[in-house]
């Protein structure tokens, strides 16, 4: 099969699907319309499917052999962002937008499904197509896997459109792709009082500021200079009037690293710093550390297979290297259970005004990338079925 030729037959389909999903974005765990349309498309292709975790869908294509079982996964949810770019297919759901390219991810997997269904009798494997909800909430993958409907996979591939890479390129480097991603809430509990008489109060803003400053010592003094560590406090709320010390200050933030060992150590390190800082200034605290998803780490062998796949569809110049990034991705849970690869698919094209970062209110993608991503899904599956089993 000439994969690029087969996928290009469905270029218009890929674009139409992407634009429809873009026009009707839905937030995590609310992807009812999205799921219904995915299922309608799969049914029209003659592909059997089942619901998983509510708005998730797992479809199965059986080739000539039951094994290997190869998973292809995409995410389907949108973000609470107001779209400002005046596209003819702009979001009709005010305040909700596919600003992370998941509309394109759905389109690419559906397009790959069309090609695979058409060539079903030629496949030497079983294919699981996984349309996963709630990636932005970082708990969709866990619930889909916990449903038991994914089963055992011999390998799994996922991908993300990336506006940092030029359209026509794909990165499938081995090792870390995304850092782990954890979130935290910190409540500093002081003693309220008059702003003119600080000696009678315990100022939670002052203590909170000391906590923020002290936490920055983790990257510079607690972790190896060879490790990526991000500890960011992103919200800080306290007080109601200019002359009153509030009793509490509430902070929240995020924590990232590529190092799995350090990931496990960071909650204890952070709490130790919060505790000692609060004690030094006569305050107490409450600490909640949650949604600690692991780093997304590509399997060496699967990355090697994927590199060959990219070269087959895009040529030598299509395969590029891209350093791991401190974003979070719950595909990591798939890679903890099964060997696999996560690809970055370039969608940047400044001439088409497709150069804004993910989660930006003007995010858009060069739709030529849809063909590249769909082709990668198909080519990786064909190559993996020969090498994995």
Tab-separated table of N, CA, C and O in Angstrom, residues 170-288:
chain	number	residue	atom	x	y	z
A	170	UNK	N	7.695	15.704	11.203
A	170	UNK	CA	7.206	14.955	12.360
A	170	UNK	C	8.404	14.563	13.217
A	170	UNK	O	9.445	14.160	12.703
A	171	UNK	N	8.246	14.665	14.534
A	171	UNK	CA	9.272	14.238	15.487
A	171	UNK	C	8.764	13.033	16.261
A	171	UNK	O	7.640	13.057	16.788
A	172	UNK	N	9.587	11.990	16.338
A	172	UNK	CA	9.239	10.785	17.107
A	172	UNK	C	10.426	10.348	17.967
A	172	UNK	O	10.701	9.167	18.141
A	173	UNK	N	11.164	11.314	18.503
A	173	UNK	CA	12.376	11.020	19.262
A	173	UNK	C	12.100	10.049	20.410
A	173	UNK	O	11.045	10.123	21.052
A	174	UNK	N	13.046	9.159	20.711
A	174	UNK	CA	12.894	8.272	21.869
A	174	UNK	C	13.065	9.044	23.171
A	174	UNK	O	13.613	10.147	23.193
A	175	UNK	N	12.577	8.450	24.254
A	175	UNK	CA	12.745	9.066	25.566
A	175	UNK	C	11.645	10.064	25.888
A	175	UNK	O	10.560	10.038	25.301
A	176	UNK	N	11.903	10.976	26.830
A	176	UNK	CA	10.866	11.895	27.305
A	176	UNK	C	10.359	12.846	26.220
A	176	UNK	O	11.144	13.480	25.522
A	177	UNK	N	9.046	12.941	26.114
A	177	UNK	CA	8.394	13.879	25.200
A	177	UNK	C	7.741	15.012	25.989
A	177	UNK	O	7.826	16.167	25.628
A	178	UNK	N	7.011	14.651	27.022
A	178	UNK	CA	6.389	15.620	27.924
A	178	UNK	C	6.830	15.311	29.346
A	178	UNK	O	7.056	14.149	29.704
A	179	UNK	N	6.908	16.344	30.146
A	179	UNK	CA	7.188	16.151	31.565
A	179	UNK	C	5.967	15.557	32.262
A	179	UNK	O	4.866	15.514	31.719
A	180	UNK	N	6.193	15.107	33.489
A	180	UNK	CA	5.070	14.820	34.372
A	180	UNK	C	4.339	16.146	34.621
A	180	UNK	O	4.898	17.227	34.396
A	181	UNK	N	3.117	16.059	35.096
A	181	UNK	CA	2.347	17.280	35.349
A	181	UNK	C	1.519	17.095	36.614
A	181	UNK	O	0.641	16.234	36.667
A	182	UNK	N	1.846	17.883	37.621
A	182	UNK	CA	1.087	17.855	38.865
A	182	UNK	C	0.595	19.265	39.167
A	182	UNK	O	1.127	20.263	38.651
A	183	UNK	N	-0.425	19.333	40.010
A	183	UNK	CA	-0.996	20.620	40.399
A	183	UNK	C	-1.108	20.667	41.914
A	183	UNK	O	-1.190	19.626	42.580
A	184	UNK	N	-1.091	21.869	42.463
A	184	UNK	CA	-1.160	21.985	43.915
A	184	UNK	C	-1.947	23.217	44.331
A	184	UNK	O	-1.960	24.255	43.637
A	185	UNK	N	-2.624	23.073	45.464
A	185	UNK	CA	-3.282	24.185	46.134
A	185	UNK	C	-2.644	24.338	47.508
A	185	UNK	O	-2.444	23.341	48.213
A	186	UNK	N	-2.331	25.564	47.855
A	186	UNK	CA	-1.713	25.858	49.150
A	186	UNK	C	-2.544	26.922	49.843
A	186	UNK	O	-2.810	27.983	49.264
A	187	UNK	N	-2.965	26.651	51.060
A	187	UNK	CA	-3.644	27.665	51.869
A	187	UNK	C	-2.731	28.053	53.028
A	187	UNK	O	-2.340	27.199	53.834
A	188	UNK	N	-2.373	29.304	53.084
A	188	UNK	CA	-1.597	29.842	54.211
A	188	UNK	C	-2.584	30.401	55.229
A	188	UNK	O	-3.417	31.255	54.884
A	189	UNK	N	-2.503	29.932	56.465
A	189	UNK	CA	-3.444	30.357	57.505
A	189	UNK	C	-2.708	31.213	58.521
A	189	UNK	O	-1.822	30.738	59.248
A	190	UNK	N	-3.046	32.494	58.522
A	190	UNK	CA	-2.417	33.427	59.452
A	190	UNK	C	-3.390	33.897	60.515
A	190	UNK	O	-4.198	33.114	61.018
A	191	UNK	N	-3.309	35.179	60.833
A	191	UNK	CA	-4.205	35.779	61.832
A	191	UNK	C	-4.580	37.159	61.318
A	191	UNK	O	-3.709	37.981	61.028
A	192	UNK	N	-5.865	37.401	61.187
A	192	UNK	CA	-6.309	38.674	60.621
A	192	UNK	C	-6.069	39.818	61.605
A	192	UNK	O	-5.904	39.608	62.808
A	193	UNK	N	-6.051	41.016	61.058
A	193	UNK	CA	-5.813	42.185	61.901
A	193	UNK	C	-5.802	43.467	61.090
A	193	UNK	O	-6.046	43.461	59.878
A	194	UNK	N	-5.490	44.560	61.769
A	194	UNK	CA	-5.467	45.877	61.138
A	194	UNK	C	-4.145	46.067	60.397
A	194	UNK	O	-3.065	45.741	60.913
A	195	UNK	N	-4.215	46.587	59.176
A	195	UNK	CA	-3.024	46.778	58.368
A	195	UNK	C	-2.018	47.727	58.989
A	195	UNK	O	-0.824	47.664	58.663
A	196	UNK	N	-2.470	48.608	59.902
A	196	UNK	CA	-1.572	49.561	60.545
A	196	UNK	C	-0.877	48.971	61.773
A	196	UNK	O	0.032	49.596	62.332
A	197	UNK	N	-1.317	47.771	62.202
A	197	UNK	CA	-0.744	47.167	63.411
A	197	UNK	C	-0.344	45.717	63.123
A	197	UNK	O	-0.956	44.770	63.635
A	198	UNK	N	0.679	45.522	62.307
A	198	UNK	CA	1.060	44.167	61.895
A	198	UNK	C	1.552	43.298	63.046
A	198	UNK	O	1.540	42.073	62.934
A	199	UNK	N	1.987	43.903	64.148
A	199	UNK	CA	2.514	43.113	65.257
A	199	UNK	C	1.442	42.252	65.915
A	199	UNK	O	1.759	41.279	66.616
A	200	UNK	N	0.177	42.586	65.699
A	200	UNK	CA	-0.927	41.825	66.292
A	200	UNK	C	-1.512	40.791	65.316
A	200	UNK	O	-2.452	40.090	65.659
A	201	UNK	N	-0.967	40.746	64.132
A	201	UNK	CA	-1.510	39.848	63.097
A	201	UNK	C	-0.415	38.888	62.628
A	201	UNK	O	0.766	39.040	62.958
A	202	UNK	N	-0.825	37.902	61.859
A	202	UNK	CA	0.110	37.059	61.101
A	202	UNK	C	-0.307	37.203	59.644
A	202	UNK	O	-1.345	36.680	59.229
A	203	UNK	N	0.476	37.939	58.913
A	203	UNK	CA	0.119	38.324	57.544
A	203	UNK	C	0.310	37.146	56.576
A	203	UNK	O	1.446	36.771	56.264
A	204	UNK	N	-0.784	36.563	56.066
A	204	UNK	CA	-0.641	35.401	55.178
A	204	UNK	C	-0.060	35.764	53.812
A	204	UNK	O	0.496	34.905	53.128
A	205	UNK	N	-0.191	37.034	53.431
A	205	UNK	CA	0.384	37.456	52.150
A	205	UNK	C	1.909	37.455	52.237
A	205	UNK	O	2.604	36.966	51.341
A	206	UNK	N	2.427	37.983	53.323
A	206	UNK	CA	3.883	37.996	53.527
A	206	UNK	C	4.420	36.565	53.582
A	206	UNK	O	5.417	36.231	52.927
A	207	UNK	N	3.738	35.708	54.353
A	207	UNK	CA	4.181	34.326	54.474
A	207	UNK	C	4.073	33.624	53.120
A	207	UNK	O	4.971	32.887	52.701
A	208	UNK	N	2.972	33.879	52.411
A	208	UNK	CA	2.799	33.279	51.088
A	208	UNK	C	3.887	33.697	50.125
A	208	UNK	O	4.388	32.887	49.323
A	209	UNK	N	4.284	34.970	50.192
A	209	UNK	CA	5.352	35.458	49.326
A	209	UNK	C	6.670	34.748	49.640
A	209	UNK	O	7.449	34.416	48.730
A	210	UNK	N	6.914	34.514	50.922
A	210	UNK	CA	8.117	33.776	51.317
A	210	UNK	C	8.075	32.332	50.812
A	210	UNK	O	9.097	31.764	50.401
A	211	UNK	N	6.881	31.737	50.843
A	211	UNK	CA	6.727	30.375	50.330
A	211	UNK	C	7.024	30.334	48.831
A	211	UNK	O	7.754	29.458	48.343
A	212	UNK	N	6.463	31.285	48.087
A	212	UNK	CA	6.705	31.335	46.643
A	212	UNK	C	8.200	31.437	46.356
A	212	UNK	O	8.742	30.721	45.501
A	213	UNK	N	8.863	32.323	47.079
A	213	UNK	CA	10.292	32.505	46.877
A	213	UNK	C	11.074	31.240	47.243
A	213	UNK	O	11.967	30.798	46.508
A	214	UNK	N	10.719	30.631	48.375
A	214	UNK	CA	11.455	29.453	48.842
A	214	UNK	C	11.286	28.263	47.890
A	214	UNK	O	12.216	27.469	47.707
A	215	UNK	N	10.119	28.137	47.288
A	215	UNK	CA	9.890	27.013	46.381
A	215	UNK	C	10.796	27.055	45.158
A	215	UNK	O	11.082	26.024	44.546
A	216	UNK	N	11.255	28.247	44.806
A	216	UNK	CA	12.138	28.354	43.643
A	216	UNK	C	13.528	27.768	43.910
A	216	UNK	O	14.304	27.533	42.975
A	217	UNK	N	13.821	27.508	45.179
A	217	UNK	CA	15.110	26.885	45.499
A	217	UNK	C	15.146	25.422	45.088
A	217	UNK	O	16.224	24.813	45.022
A	218	UNK	N	13.979	24.830	44.808
A	218	UNK	CA	13.955	23.407	44.441
A	218	UNK	C	14.743	23.180	43.157
A	218	UNK	O	15.603	22.295	43.088
A	219	UNK	N	14.455	23.986	42.137
A	219	UNK	CA	15.146	23.811	40.857
A	219	UNK	C	16.630	24.153	40.970
A	219	UNK	O	17.481	23.488	40.362
A	220	UNK	N	16.958	25.159	41.778
A	220	UNK	CA	18.346	25.624	41.831
A	220	UNK	C	19.205	24.898	42.863
A	220	UNK	O	20.428	24.846	42.719
A	221	UNK	N	18.557	24.333	43.918
A	221	UNK	CA	19.354	23.758	45.001
A	221	UNK	C	18.951	22.342	45.429
A	221	UNK	O	19.696	21.668	46.121
A	222	UNK	N	17.771	21.887	45.071
A	222	UNK	CA	17.326	20.560	45.502
A	222	UNK	C	17.463	19.509	44.403
A	222	UNK	O	17.545	18.322	44.692
A	223	UNK	N	17.449	19.940	43.142
A	223	UNK	CA	17.486	19.007	42.018
A	223	UNK	C	18.811	19.126	41.279
A	223	UNK	O	19.488	20.160	41.343
A	224	UNK	N	19.152	18.065	40.577
A	224	UNK	CA	20.377	18.087	39.771
A	224	UNK	C	20.256	19.117	38.656
A	224	UNK	O	19.188	19.277	38.060
A	225	UNK	N	21.343	19.809	38.342
A	225	UNK	CA	21.315	20.748	37.204
A	225	UNK	C	20.996	20.053	35.879
A	225	UNK	O	20.633	20.716	34.905
A	226	UNK	N	21.120	18.720	35.847
A	226	UNK	CA	20.831	17.966	34.624
A	226	UNK	C	19.348	17.689	34.452
A	226	UNK	O	18.908	17.242	33.400
A	227	UNK	N	18.556	17.924	35.506
A	227	UNK	CA	17.121	17.642	35.462
A	227	UNK	C	16.315	18.891	35.135
A	227	UNK	O	16.633	19.994	35.596
A	228	UNK	N	15.246	18.690	34.356
A	228	UNK	CA	14.260	19.745	34.157
A	228	UNK	C	13.289	19.715	35.326
A	228	UNK	O	12.694	18.676	35.610
A	229	UNK	N	13.165	20.830	36.027
A	229	UNK	CA	12.206	20.948	37.125
A	229	UNK	C	11.526	22.316	37.020
A	229	UNK	O	12.200	23.346	36.933
A	230	UNK	N	10.196	22.291	36.999
A	230	UNK	CA	9.428	23.534	36.984
A	230	UNK	C	8.497	23.524	38.182
A	230	UNK	O	7.718	22.585	38.359
A	231	UNK	N	8.591	24.533	39.034
A	231	UNK	CA	7.659	24.726	40.144
A	231	UNK	C	7.130	26.153	40.011
A	231	UNK	O	7.837	27.120	40.304
A	232	UNK	N	5.900	26.268	39.543
A	232	UNK	CA	5.333	27.596	39.246
A	232	UNK	C	4.076	27.845	40.064
A	232	UNK	O	3.131	27.049	40.019
A	233	UNK	N	4.073	28.940	40.807
A	233	UNK	CA	2.861	29.399	41.480
A	233	UNK	C	2.174	30.388	40.533
A	233	UNK	O	2.753	31.414	40.157
A	234	UNK	N	0.957	30.061	40.167
A	234	UNK	CA	0.286	30.829	39.110
A	234	UNK	C	-0.919	31.636	39.589
A	234	UNK	O	-1.409	32.495	38.852
A	235	UNK	N	-1.418	31.353	40.796
A	235	UNK	CA	-2.471	32.200	41.372
A	235	UNK	C	-2.134	32.494	42.821
A	235	UNK	O	-1.516	31.673	43.514
A	236	UNK	N	-2.559	33.682	43.289
A	236	UNK	CA	-2.287	34.108	44.671
A	236	UNK	C	-3.427	35.050	45.054
A	236	UNK	O	-3.532	36.147	44.522
A	237	UNK	N	-4.294	34.596	45.949
A	237	UNK	CA	-5.479	35.381	46.311
A	237	UNK	C	-5.549	35.573	47.823
A	237	UNK	O	-5.446	34.615	48.583
A	238	UNK	N	-5.755	36.833	48.234
A	238	UNK	CA	-5.916	37.115	49.661
A	238	UNK	C	-6.449	38.530	49.835
A	238	UNK	O	-6.104	39.435	49.071
A	239	UNK	N	-7.275	38.697	50.854
A	239	UNK	CA	-7.689	40.030	51.260
A	239	UNK	C	-8.866	40.608	50.506
A	239	UNK	O	-9.210	40.180	49.400
A	240	UNK	N	-9.477	41.647	51.175
A	240	UNK	CA	-10.635	42.337	50.590
A	240	UNK	C	-10.501	43.857	50.657
A	240	UNK	O	-11.092	44.557	49.846
A	241	UNK	N	-9.721	44.372	51.631
A	241	UNK	CA	-9.570	45.823	51.787
A	241	UNK	C	-8.098	46.181	51.982
A	241	UNK	O	-7.291	45.360	52.419
A	242	UNK	N	-7.783	47.441	51.716
A	242	UNK	CA	-6.393	47.888	51.723
A	242	UNK	C	-5.807	48.022	53.123
A	242	UNK	O	-4.585	48.136	53.262
A	243	UNK	N	-6.624	47.995	54.171
A	243	UNK	CA	-6.077	48.159	55.529
A	243	UNK	C	-6.423	46.986	56.445
A	243	UNK	O	-6.456	47.138	57.667
A	244	UNK	N	-6.712	45.838	55.857
A	244	UNK	CA	-7.028	44.654	56.660
A	244	UNK	C	-6.158	43.477	56.223
A	244	UNK	O	-6.092	43.153	55.041
A	245	UNK	N	-5.483	42.872	57.213
A	245	UNK	CA	-4.817	41.605	56.940
A	245	UNK	C	-5.879	40.507	56.924
A	245	UNK	O	-6.616	40.342	57.911
A	246	UNK	N	-5.984	39.781	55.846
A	246	UNK	CA	-6.903	38.646	55.802
A	246	UNK	C	-6.346	37.514	56.664
A	246	UNK	O	-5.167	37.499	57.036
A	247	UNK	N	-7.191	36.566	56.977
A	247	UNK	CA	-6.729	35.424	57.756
A	247	UNK	C	-5.984	34.419	56.888
A	247	UNK	O	-5.076	33.736	57.365
A	248	UNK	N	-6.379	34.335	55.617
A	248	UNK	CA	-5.785	33.305	54.764
A	248	UNK	C	-5.326	33.870	53.417
A	248	UNK	O	-5.813	34.915	52.973
A	249	UNK	N	-4.408	33.167	52.801
A	249	UNK	CA	-4.009	33.417	51.413
A	249	UNK	C	-4.041	32.061	50.697
A	249	UNK	O	-3.618	31.048	51.266
A	250	UNK	N	-4.537	32.062	49.475
A	250	UNK	CA	-4.654	30.816	48.727
A	250	UNK	C	-3.830	30.908	47.453
A	250	UNK	O	-3.961	31.846	46.670
A	251	UNK	N	-2.975	29.916	47.275
A	251	UNK	CA	-2.069	29.869	46.138
A	251	UNK	C	-2.320	28.570	45.367
A	251	UNK	O	-2.736	27.566	45.946
A	252	UNK	N	-2.055	28.602	44.093
A	252	UNK	CA	-2.104	27.362	43.316
A	252	UNK	C	-1.008	27.405	42.268
A	252	UNK	O	-0.531	28.475	41.876
A	253	UNK	N	-0.603	26.210	41.827
A	253	UNK	CA	0.470	26.172	40.851
A	253	UNK	C	0.634	24.797	40.244
A	253	UNK	O	-0.157	23.879	40.482
A	254	UNK	N	1.685	24.653	39.466
A	254	UNK	CA	1.946	23.402	38.767
A	254	UNK	C	3.408	22.999	38.920
A	254	UNK	O	4.285	23.851	39.123
A	255	UNK	N	3.658	21.687	38.802
A	255	UNK	CA	4.986	21.124	39.005
A	255	UNK	C	5.280	20.161	37.855
A	255	UNK	O	4.443	19.315	37.530
A	256	UNK	N	6.466	20.275	37.236
A	256	UNK	CA	6.800	19.450	36.073
A	256	UNK	C	8.232	18.920	36.176
A	256	UNK	O	9.137	19.622	36.622
A	257	UNK	N	8.436	17.692	35.714
A	257	UNK	CA	9.775	17.140	35.569
A	257	UNK	C	9.747	15.964	34.600
A	257	UNK	O	8.713	15.311	34.441
A	258	UNK	N	10.878	15.671	33.963
A	258	UNK	CA	11.012	14.483	33.125
A	258	UNK	C	11.433	13.259	33.940
A	258	UNK	O	11.301	12.127	33.488
A	259	UNK	N	11.976	13.488	35.136
A	259	UNK	CA	12.605	12.434	35.930
A	259	UNK	C	11.564	11.720	36.804
A	259	UNK	O	11.039	12.306	37.761
A	260	UNK	N	11.241	10.445	36.529
A	260	UNK	CA	10.219	9.743	37.312
A	260	UNK	C	10.551	9.628	38.796
A	260	UNK	O	9.656	9.701	39.639
A	261	UNK	N	11.834	9.448	39.131
A	261	UNK	CA	12.228	9.364	40.539
A	261	UNK	C	11.987	10.690	41.242
A	261	UNK	O	11.425	10.747	42.345
A	262	UNK	N	12.388	11.779	40.599
A	262	UNK	CA	12.183	13.096	41.191
A	262	UNK	C	10.698	13.423	41.288
A	262	UNK	O	10.255	14.076	42.244
A	263	UNK	N	9.917	12.970	40.320
A	263	UNK	CA	8.471	13.189	40.367
A	263	UNK	C	7.880	12.680	41.672
A	263	UNK	O	7.046	13.335	42.297
A	264	UNK	N	8.328	11.507	42.110
A	264	UNK	CA	7.815	10.920	43.358
A	264	UNK	C	8.302	11.685	44.583
A	264	UNK	O	7.625	11.717	45.612
A	265	UNK	N	9.477	12.310	44.489
A	265	UNK	CA	10.049	13.016	45.638
A	265	UNK	C	9.508	14.437	45.799
A	265	UNK	O	9.517	14.990	46.911
A	266	UNK	N	9.059	15.039	44.714
A	266	UNK	CA	8.708	16.459	44.746
A	266	UNK	C	7.591	16.820	45.732
A	266	UNK	O	7.712	17.852	46.414
A	267	UNK	N	6.513	16.047	45.865
A	267	UNK	CA	5.484	16.449	46.845
A	267	UNK	C	6.042	16.600	48.253
A	267	UNK	O	5.699	17.561	48.962
A	268	UNK	N	6.910	15.679	48.670
A	268	UNK	CA	7.507	15.779	50.001
A	268	UNK	C	8.431	16.964	50.139
A	268	UNK	O	8.450	17.647	51.181
A	269	UNK	N	9.214	17.233	49.116
A	269	UNK	CA	10.119	18.385	49.142
A	269	UNK	C	9.321	19.677	49.253
A	269	UNK	O	9.636	20.567	50.064
A	270	UNK	N	8.277	19.787	48.448
A	270	UNK	CA	7.461	21.003	48.445
A	270	UNK	C	6.799	21.213	49.799
A	270	UNK	O	6.817	22.313	50.362
A	271	UNK	N	6.216	20.146	50.359
A	271	UNK	CA	5.535	20.310	51.651
A	271	UNK	C	6.530	20.654	52.759
A	271	UNK	O	6.210	21.443	53.656
A	272	UNK	N	7.721	20.071	52.726
A	272	UNK	CA	8.731	20.413	53.725
A	272	UNK	C	9.047	21.903	53.708
A	272	UNK	O	9.155	22.551	54.768
A	273	UNK	N	9.170	22.471	52.520
A	273	UNK	CA	9.477	23.903	52.394
A	273	UNK	C	8.311	24.756	52.868
A	273	UNK	O	8.488	25.756	53.582
A	274	UNK	N	7.091	24.363	52.498
A	274	UNK	CA	5.909	25.116	52.951
A	274	UNK	C	5.817	25.070	54.476
A	274	UNK	O	5.606	26.104	55.136
A	275	UNK	N	5.971	23.877	55.032
A	275	UNK	CA	5.829	23.699	56.486
A	275	UNK	C	6.853	24.523	57.245
A	275	UNK	O	6.511	25.268	58.192
A	276	UNK	N	8.114	24.428	56.862
A	276	UNK	CA	9.159	25.135	57.598
A	276	UNK	C	9.029	26.642	57.442
A	276	UNK	O	9.280	27.399	58.400
A	277	UNK	N	8.614	27.093	56.271
A	277	UNK	CA	8.445	28.539	56.057
A	277	UNK	C	7.292	29.071	56.889
A	277	UNK	O	7.409	30.126	57.537
A	278	UNK	N	6.192	28.360	56.923
A	278	UNK	CA	5.057	28.795	57.734
A	278	UNK	C	5.400	28.808	59.217
A	278	UNK	O	5.040	29.744	59.948
A	279	UNK	N	6.109	27.786	59.663
A	279	UNK	CA	6.500	27.748	61.079
A	279	UNK	C	7.391	28.922	61.429
A	279	UNK	O	7.291	29.482	62.538
A	280	UNK	N	8.257	29.313	60.530
A	280	UNK	CA	9.167	30.431	60.801
A	280	UNK	C	8.430	31.745	61.012
A	280	UNK	O	8.924	32.627	61.724
A	281	UNK	N	7.245	31.868	60.428
A	281	UNK	CA	6.500	33.131	60.512
A	281	UNK	C	5.172	32.980	61.256
A	281	UNK	O	4.264	33.787	61.084
A	282	UNK	N	5.059	31.910	62.044
A	282	UNK	CA	3.910	31.710	62.946
A	282	UNK	C	2.595	31.448	62.218
A	282	UNK	O	1.515	31.699	62.752
A	283	UNK	N	2.664	30.930	61.009
A	283	UNK	CA	1.452	30.589	60.265
A	283	UNK	C	1.320	29.066	60.183
A	283	UNK	O	2.256	28.323	60.480
A	284	UNK	N	0.149	28.616	59.789
A	284	UNK	CA	-0.050	27.200	59.492
A	284	UNK	C	-0.476	27.089	58.025
A	284	UNK	O	-0.573	28.107	57.315
A	285	UNK	N	-0.738	25.874	57.572
A	285	UNK	CA	-1.014	25.709	56.148
A	285	UNK	C	-1.875	24.488	55.888
A	285	UNK	O	-1.998	23.590	56.734
A	286	UNK	N	-2.463	24.443	54.706
A	286	UNK	CA	-3.113	23.255	54.152
A	286	UNK	C	-2.524	23.052	52.760
A	286	UNK	O	-2.310	24.021	52.028
A	287	UNK	N	-2.284	21.787	52.403
A	287	UNK	CA	-1.574	21.497	51.156
A	287	UNK	C	-2.282	20.365	50.427
A	287	UNK	O	-2.527	19.299	50.997
A	288	UNK	N	-2.620	20.592	49.173
A	288	UNK	CA	-3.264	19.575	48.335
A	288	UNK	C	-2.467	19.432	47.043
A	288	UNK	O	-2.304	20.410	46.303
